[in-house]
Coordinates of N, CA and C in Angstrom, one line a residue:
Q1 N 26.5 -27.7 -2.6 CA 27.6 -27.5 -2.9 C 28.6 -28.2 -1.5
I2 N 29.7 -28.6 -1.3 CA 29.8 -29.0 -0.2 C 31.2 -28.2 0.4
P3 N 31.2 -27.4 1.5 CA 32.6 -26.6 1.8 C 33.4 -27.1 1.9
A4 N 34.6 -26.8 1.7 CA 35.7 -27.2 2.4 C 36.5 -27.2 4.1
S5 N 36.5 -28.2 4.6 CA 36.6 -28.1 5.8 C 38.2 -28.9 6.0
T6 N 39.2 -27.7 7.1 CA 40.4 -28.1 7.3 C 40.5 -29.1 8.8
Q7 N 39.6 -29.1 9.1 CA 39.0 -29.6 10.6 C 38.9 -31.2 10.8
P8 N 39.9 -32.5 11.1 CA 39.9 -33.7 10.4 C 38.8 -34.7 11.4
G9 N 38.2 -35.8 10.7 CA 37.0 -36.1 11.3 C 35.5 -37.0 11.0
L10 N 35.0 -37.0 11.8 CA 33.7 -36.9 11.7 C 33.1 -35.3 11.6
Q11 N 32.2 -35.0 10.5 CA 31.5 -33.4 10.7 C 30.3 -33.8 9.8
R12 N 29.2 -32.7 10.4 CA 27.9 -33.0 10.2 C 27.5 -31.6 8.5
L13 N 26.8 -32.2 7.8 CA 26.3 -31.0 7.4 C 24.8 -31.0 6.9
I14 N 24.2 -30.0 7.0 CA 23.0 -30.0 7.1 C 22.4 -29.6 6.0
F15 N 20.9 -30.2 5.5 CA 21.3 -30.0 3.5 C 19.1 -29.6 4.0
R16 N 19.3 -28.2 3.5 CA 17.6 -28.1 3.5 C 17.2 -27.2 2.4
K17 N 16.4 -27.5 1.5 CA 15.6 -27.3 0.3 C 14.8 -25.8 0.4
D18 N 15.0 -24.7 -0.2 CA 14.4 -23.3 0.1 C 12.8 -23.9 0.6
G19 N 12.4 -22.9 1.6 CA 11.3 -22.9 1.6 C 10.3 -24.0 2.3
D20 N 11.5 -25.3 1.9 CA 11.6 -26.7 3.3 C 11.6 -26.6 4.3
A21 N 10.6 -26.5 5.5 CA 10.8 -27.0 6.8 C 11.8 -28.7 7.2
I22 N 11.8 -29.6 6.1 CA 12.6 -30.6 6.3 C 14.3 -30.0 5.8
S23 N 14.9 -30.6 6.8 CA 16.7 -30.7 7.0 C 16.9 -31.9 7.0
R24 N 17.9 -32.8 6.4 CA 18.7 -33.9 6.4 C 19.7 -33.0 7.0
T25 N 20.6 -33.7 8.0 CA 21.9 -34.2 8.2 C 22.6 -35.4 7.6
V26 N 23.6 -35.0 7.6 CA 24.8 -35.9 6.9 C 26.3 -35.7 7.8
R27 N 26.0 -37.3 8.5 CA 27.6 -36.9 9.0 C 28.8 -37.8 7.6
I28 N 30.2 -36.8 7.6 CA 31.2 -37.2 6.7 C 32.2 -37.7 7.7
N29 N 33.3 -38.3 7.4 CA 34.5 -38.6 7.4 C 35.4 -37.5 6.5
V30 N 36.7 -36.5 7.6 CA 36.9 -36.0 6.6 C 38.6 -35.7 7.0
H31 N 39.3 -36.2 5.9 CA 40.4 -36.4 5.8 C 41.4 -35.2 4.8
P32 N 41.7 -34.2 5.6 CA 42.4 -33.1 5.0 C 43.5 -33.3 4.3
Q33 N 44.3 -34.2 5.0 CA 45.9 -34.7 4.6 C 45.7 -35.7 3.5
S34 N 45.6 -36.3 2.1 CA 45.3 -37.3 1.3 C 46.8 -36.9 0.2
Q35 N 46.7 -37.8 -0.3 CA 48.1 -38.4 -1.1 C 47.5 -39.4 -2.2
T36 N 47.3 -38.9 -3.4 CA 47.4 -40.3 -4.5 C 48.0 -40.6 -5.2
M37 N 48.1 -41.8 -4.6 CA 49.1 -42.7 -5.0 C 49.0 -43.6 -6.5
C38 N 48.1 -43.8 -7.0 CA 47.6 -43.8 -8.4 C 46.6 -43.3 -9.0
D39 N 46.1 -42.6 -9.7 CA 45.0 -42.3 -10.7 C 44.6 -43.0 -11.4
G40 N 45.3 -44.3 -12.3 CA 44.5 -44.8 -12.8 C 44.9 -44.5 -14.1
K41 N 45.5 -43.4 -14.3 CA 46.1 -43.0 -15.6 C 47.4 -43.2 -15.7
N42 N 48.6 -43.3 -14.7 CA 49.8 -43.2 -15.1 C 50.3 -44.2 -13.9
I43 N 51.1 -45.4 -14.5 CA 51.2 -46.8 -14.4 C 53.0 -46.9 -14.1
N44 N 53.1 -45.9 -14.4 CA 54.7 -46.8 -14.7 C 55.6 -46.4 -13.1
A45 N 55.4 -46.4 -12.0 CA 56.0 -46.7 -11.0 C 55.3 -48.4 -10.5
W46 N 54.4 -49.0 -11.0 CA 54.0 -50.2 -10.2 C 55.1 -51.4 -11.6
K47 N 55.1 -52.2 -9.8 CA 56.1 -53.6 -11.1 C 55.2 -54.5 -11.2
K48 N 55.8 -55.5 -11.8 CA 55.0 -56.3 -12.1 C 55.8 -58.0 -11.2
I49 N 54.7 -58.9 -10.4 CA 55.1 -59.7 -9.7 C 54.5 -61.0 -10.7
G50 N 55.2 -62.0 -11.3 CA 55.0 -62.9 -11.8 C 54.4 -62.5 -13.1
A51 N 53.1 -62.6 -13.4 CA 52.2 -62.5 -14.5 C 51.7 -61.8 -14.4
G52 N 51.3 -60.7 -13.2 CA 50.7 -60.4 -12.8 C 51.1 -58.7 -14.2
D53 N 50.0 -57.7 -14.1 CA 50.1 -56.5 -15.7 C 49.3 -55.8 -14.9
I54 N 50.1 -54.1 -15.4 CA 48.9 -53.8 -15.5 C 48.8 -52.9 -16.6
L55 N 48.3 -52.2 -17.5 CA 48.2 -51.2 -18.4 C 47.0 -50.5 -19.3
I56 N 47.1 -49.1 -19.8 CA 46.2 -48.6 -19.7 C 45.8 -49.1 -21.5
K57 N 44.0 -49.4 -21.2 CA 43.1 -49.3 -21.9 C 42.2 -48.3 -21.7
E58 N 41.4 -47.3 -22.8 CA 40.5 -46.8 -23.2 C 40.5 -45.7 -22.0
G59 N 41.7 -45.4 -21.4 CA 42.0 -44.4 -20.4 C 41.6 -45.2 -19.2
Q60 N 41.9 -46.5 -19.2 CA 41.6 -47.2 -17.3 C 42.6 -47.6 -17.4
A61 N 43.2 -48.1 -16.1 CA 44.2 -49.1 -15.9 C 43.5 -50.5 -15.9
I62 N 43.7 -51.5 -16.6 CA 43.5 -52.8 -16.2 C 44.5 -53.3 -15.6
V63 N 44.6 -53.9 -14.7 CA 45.1 -55.3 -14.1 C 44.9 -56.4 -14.5
K64 N 45.9 -57.0 -14.7 CA 46.0 -58.6 -15.2 C 46.7 -59.8 -14.4
G65 N 46.2 -60.6 -14.6 CA 46.9 -62.0 -13.8 C 46.6 -63.2 -14.3
R66 N 46.8 -64.2 -14.0 CA 46.4 -65.6 -14.2 C 45.9 -66.2 -13.4
T67 N 46.9 -66.3 -12.4 CA 47.0 -67.0 -10.8 C 46.4 -65.9 -9.6
S68 N 46.7 -66.9 -8.6 CA 46.6 -66.0 -7.2 C 47.7 -65.0 -6.8
A69 N 49.3 -65.9 -7.7 CA 50.4 -65.2 -7.1 C 50.7 -64.5 -8.2
D70 N 50.0 -63.6 -9.1 CA 50.2 -63.2 -9.8 C 49.8 -61.4 -9.3
A71 N 50.5 -60.4 -9.6 CA 50.0 -59.2 -8.5 C 51.1 -58.5 -9.1
V72 N 50.8 -57.0 -8.7 CA 51.0 -55.7 -9.8 C 51.4 -55.0 -7.2
S73 N 52.5 -54.3 -7.7 CA 53.2 -53.7 -6.5 C 53.3 -52.3 -6.6
L74 N 53.5 -51.2 -5.5 CA 53.5 -50.1 -5.8 C 54.5 -49.4 -4.2
S75 N 55.6 -49.3 -4.7 CA 56.5 -48.8 -3.2 C 55.5 -47.2 -3.2
T76 N 55.7 -46.9 -1.4 CA 55.6 -45.8 -0.8 C 55.7 -46.3 0.4
E77 N 56.0 -44.5 1.0 CA 56.5 -44.9 2.2 C 55.1 -43.9 2.9
I78 N 54.8 -44.7 4.1 CA 53.1 -44.1 4.8 C 54.0 -44.9 6.5
D79 N 53.3 -43.2 7.0 CA 53.7 -42.7 8.7 C 52.1 -43.4 8.8
F80 N 52.8 -44.0 9.8 CA 51.9 -44.9 10.1 C 51.1 -44.5 11.5
D81 N 51.8 -43.6 12.3 CA 51.6 -42.4 13.9 C 50.6 -41.6 13.1
R82 N 50.2 -41.4 11.5 CA 49.3 -40.4 11.8 C 48.0 -41.4 11.6
S83 N 47.4 -42.7 11.8 CA 46.7 -43.3 11.4 C 45.8 -43.1 9.8
P84 N 46.6 -43.9 9.2 CA 46.3 -43.8 8.1 C 45.2 -44.2 7.5
V85 N 44.9 -44.3 6.0 CA 43.2 -44.5 5.6 C 43.6 -45.3 4.2
L86 N 43.4 -46.1 3.8 CA 43.8 -46.3 2.1 C 42.4 -46.8 1.6
E87 N 42.5 -45.9 0.3 CA 41.4 -45.7 -0.6 C 41.4 -46.2 -1.6
V88 N 40.6 -47.3 -1.7 CA 41.2 -47.8 -3.8 C 39.7 -48.1 -4.1
F89 N 39.4 -47.3 -5.1 CA 38.3 -47.5 -6.2 C 38.8 -48.2 -7.4
V90 N 37.3 -49.3 -7.4 CA 37.6 -50.4 -9.0 C 36.6 -49.8 -9.0
P91 N 35.7 -49.7 -10.1 CA 35.1 -49.1 -11.2 C 34.4 -50.3 -11.4
S92 N 35.2 -51.4 -11.6 CA 34.7 -52.9 -11.9 C 36.0 -53.8 -12.5
T93 N 35.2 -54.9 -11.6 CA 36.3 -56.1 -12.1 C 35.3 -57.4 -12.4
R94 N 36.2 -58.3 -13.5 CA 36.0 -59.4 -13.9 C 36.3 -61.1 -13.0
S95 N 36.7 -60.4 -11.2 CA 37.7 -61.3 -10.5 C 37.2 -61.1 -9.0
K96 N 37.3 -62.1 -8.9 CA 37.7 -61.9 -7.3 C 38.9 -61.7 -7.2
W97 N 39.6 -60.6 -6.2 CA 40.9 -60.0 -6.4 C 41.7 -59.6 -4.6
G98 N 42.9 -59.3 -4.9 CA 42.9 -58.8 -3.1 C 44.1 -57.6 -3.0
L99 N 44.3 -57.4 -1.8 CA 45.0 -56.2 -1.6 C 45.9 -57.0 -0.7
A100 N 47.1 -56.2 -0.4 CA 48.0 -56.5 0.4 C 48.4 -55.3 1.1
V101 N 49.4 -55.2 1.9 CA 50.6 -54.0 2.5 C 51.7 -54.9 3.0
Q102 N 52.7 -55.2 2.2 CA 54.3 -55.6 2.7 C 55.2 -54.8 3.1
D103 N 55.7 -54.6 4.3 CA 56.8 -53.8 4.9 C 57.9 -54.3 4.6
G104 N 58.6 -55.6 3.9 CA 59.8 -56.0 3.8 C 60.1 -57.3 5.0
K105 N 59.0 -57.2 6.0 CA 58.9 -58.5 6.7 C 58.0 -58.9 7.1
Q106 N 57.2 -58.9 7.0 CA 55.4 -59.1 7.2 C 54.3 -58.9 5.4
E107 N 53.8 -59.7 5.2 CA 52.4 -59.1 4.4 C 51.1 -58.9 5.3
K108 N 50.7 -58.1 5.4 CA 49.1 -58.3 5.9 C 48.1 -58.1 4.9
K109 N 47.3 -59.2 4.1 CA 45.9 -58.2 3.4 C 45.0 -58.2 4.5
L110 N 45.0 -57.0 3.4 CA 44.0 -55.5 3.5 C 42.7 -56.5 3.3
M111 N 42.6 -57.1 2.2 CA 41.0 -57.5 1.3 C 41.8 -59.0 0.7
W112 N 40.6 -59.8 0.7 CA 41.4 -61.1 -0.1 C 39.9 -61.5 -0.9
G113 N 39.8 -61.9 -1.7 CA 39.1 -62.8 -2.6 C 37.3 -62.6 -2.4
E114 N 37.7 -61.8 -2.6 CA 36.0 -61.1 -2.9 C 36.2 -59.7 -4.6
A115 N 34.7 -60.3 -5.0 CA 35.1 -59.5 -6.2 C 34.0 -57.6 -6.0
L116 N 35.1 -57.2 -5.2 CA 34.2 -56.0 -4.6 C 34.2 -54.3 -5.9
I117 N 33.6 -53.9 -6.1 CA 33.6 -52.8 -6.8 C 33.5 -51.5 -5.8
G118 N 34.0 -50.1 -6.5 CA 33.5 -49.2 -5.6 C 34.5 -48.6 -4.7
N119 N 34.2 -47.9 -3.7 CA 35.4 -47.5 -2.7 C 35.6 -48.3 -1.7
Q120 N 36.4 -48.9 -1.6 CA 36.8 -49.6 -0.3 C 38.1 -48.7 0.5
T121 N 38.0 -49.0 1.5 CA 39.0 -48.2 2.4 C 39.6 -49.4 3.9
Y122 N 40.4 -49.1 4.3 CA 41.5 -49.8 5.4 C 41.8 -49.1 5.7
D123 N 41.7 -49.0 7.6 CA 42.0 -48.2 8.4 C 43.9 -49.4 8.4
L124 N 44.9 -48.8 7.9 CA 46.2 -49.0 7.7 C 46.7 -49.7 9.1
S125 N 46.5 -48.5 10.5 CA 46.9 -49.0 11.5 C 46.6 -50.0 12.5
A126 N 44.6 -50.2 11.5 CA 44.2 -51.1 12.7 C 44.5 -52.4 12.4
V127 N 44.6 -52.5 11.6 CA 44.9 -54.1 10.3 C 46.5 -54.2 10.7
T128 N 47.4 -53.0 10.5 CA 48.9 -53.7 10.2 C 49.6 -53.9 11.9
G129 N 48.8 -52.8 12.7 CA 49.5 -52.8 14.4 C 51.0 -52.3 14.1
W130 N 51.1 -51.7 12.7 CA 52.9 -51.0 12.6 C 52.6 -49.8 12.9
Q131 N 53.5 -48.9 13.8 CA 53.8 -47.6 14.0 C 55.2 -47.2 13.1
G132 N 55.2 -45.6 13.1 CA 56.5 -45.0 12.8 C 56.3 -45.2 10.9
R133 N 57.1 -44.3 10.5 CA 57.1 -44.5 9.4 C 57.6 -45.4 8.7
R134 N 57.0 -46.3 7.6 CA 58.1 -47.1 6.7 C 57.6 -47.6 5.5
K135 N 58.5 -47.8 4.8 CA 58.8 -48.1 3.1 C 57.4 -49.4 3.1
V136 N 56.6 -49.3 2.3 CA 56.1 -50.7 2.5 C 55.8 -50.5 0.5
D137 N 55.5 -51.7 0.7 CA 54.6 -51.8 -1.1 C 52.9 -52.5 -0.6
L138 N 52.4 -52.0 -1.0 CA 51.0 -52.1 -1.9 C 51.2 -53.4 -2.9
R139 N 50.2 -54.2 -2.8 CA 50.4 -55.2 -3.8 C 49.7 -55.3 -4.4
L140 N 48.5 -55.5 -5.2 CA 46.6 -55.9 -5.4 C 47.2 -57.0 -7.0
F141 N 46.3 -57.9 -6.1 CA 46.2 -59.5 -6.9 C 45.1 -59.5 -7.4
P142 N 44.9 -59.5 -8.6 CA 43.5 -59.6 -10.0 C 42.9 -60.5 -10.3
A143 N 43.7 -61.4 -10.2 CA 43.0 -62.9 -10.2 C 43.4 -64.2 -9.4
I144 N 42.4 -63.3 -8.0 CA 42.3 -65.1 -7.7 C 41.4 -66.2 -8.1
S145 N 40.0 -65.6 -8.5 CA 39.7 -66.4 -9.2 C 39.4 -64.9 -10.5
G146 N 39.5 -65.1 -11.9 CA 39.1 -64.5 -12.8 C 40.1 -63.7 -13.3
S147 N 40.3 -63.3 -13.7 CA 41.4 -62.5 -15.5 C 41.7 -60.9 -15.3
E148 N 40.4 -60.5 -14.6 CA 41.3 -58.5 -14.5 C 40.1 -57.7 -13.7
M149 N 41.1 -57.2 -13.5 CA 39.5 -55.3 -12.8 C 40.5 -53.9 -13.0
V150 N 39.6 -52.9 -13.0 CA 40.0 -51.5 -13.3 C 40.3 -51.5 -12.3
L151 N 41.4 -50.5 -12.2 CA 41.5 -49.9 -11.3 C 41.4 -48.2 -11.2
G152 N 40.6 -47.5 -10.6 CA 40.3 -46.6 -10.7 C 41.7 -45.4 -10.1
W153 N 41.8 -44.9 -8.2 CA 42.4 -44.7 -8.0 C 43.0 -45.4 -6.6
I154 N 44.4 -45.3 -5.8 CA 44.3 -45.5 -4.9 C 45.1 -44.5 -3.9
K155 N 44.7 -43.9 -3.2 CA 45.0 -42.6 -1.7 C 44.8 -43.3 -0.6
I156 N 46.3 -42.2 -0.3 CA 45.8 -42.0 0.5 C 45.5 -41.1 2.1
H157 N 44.6 -41.4 3.0 CA 44.3 -40.1 3.8 C 44.7 -40.4 5.2
Y158 N 45.0 -39.3 6.0 CA 46.1 -39.2 6.9 C 45.1 -38.9 8.0
R159 N 44.9 -39.4 9.1 CA 43.6 -38.9 10.3 C 44.0 -37.4 10.9
K160 N 45.6 -37.7 11.0 CA 46.0 -36.9 12.1 C 47.4 -36.5 11.8

């Protein structure tokens, strides 16, 4: 069991099996202030762009599109002075996909044209160079090549 930590940043965990003289040390990043933006089950806040679509199928959020311009967008406010990290979990995909953040003036691509699965993290302050609180749109482009992807969740973790 991992103890809950309220200290942000890099933490060290030491594992030792009972009666064993060998221990293992693991370093993990702890972000105690997090916000779940999408849990893969509630899709009401998403907007469709072009032929982009998001729907629930067999208990999972499926994001679909036909061309690289098709997307779904989620609006939120992010405090860039608190060093936000965006975490996206994609359990499976049948296409290369893209992820971008837009503040109404600029669009910054976080990831483009990869068929990545699993947890992906992006340091939003480093990628965008933005500061202060901003209303932004997170945009998922599911069909850069292919047709659909499964969205597990999207979370924002604040390091400060």
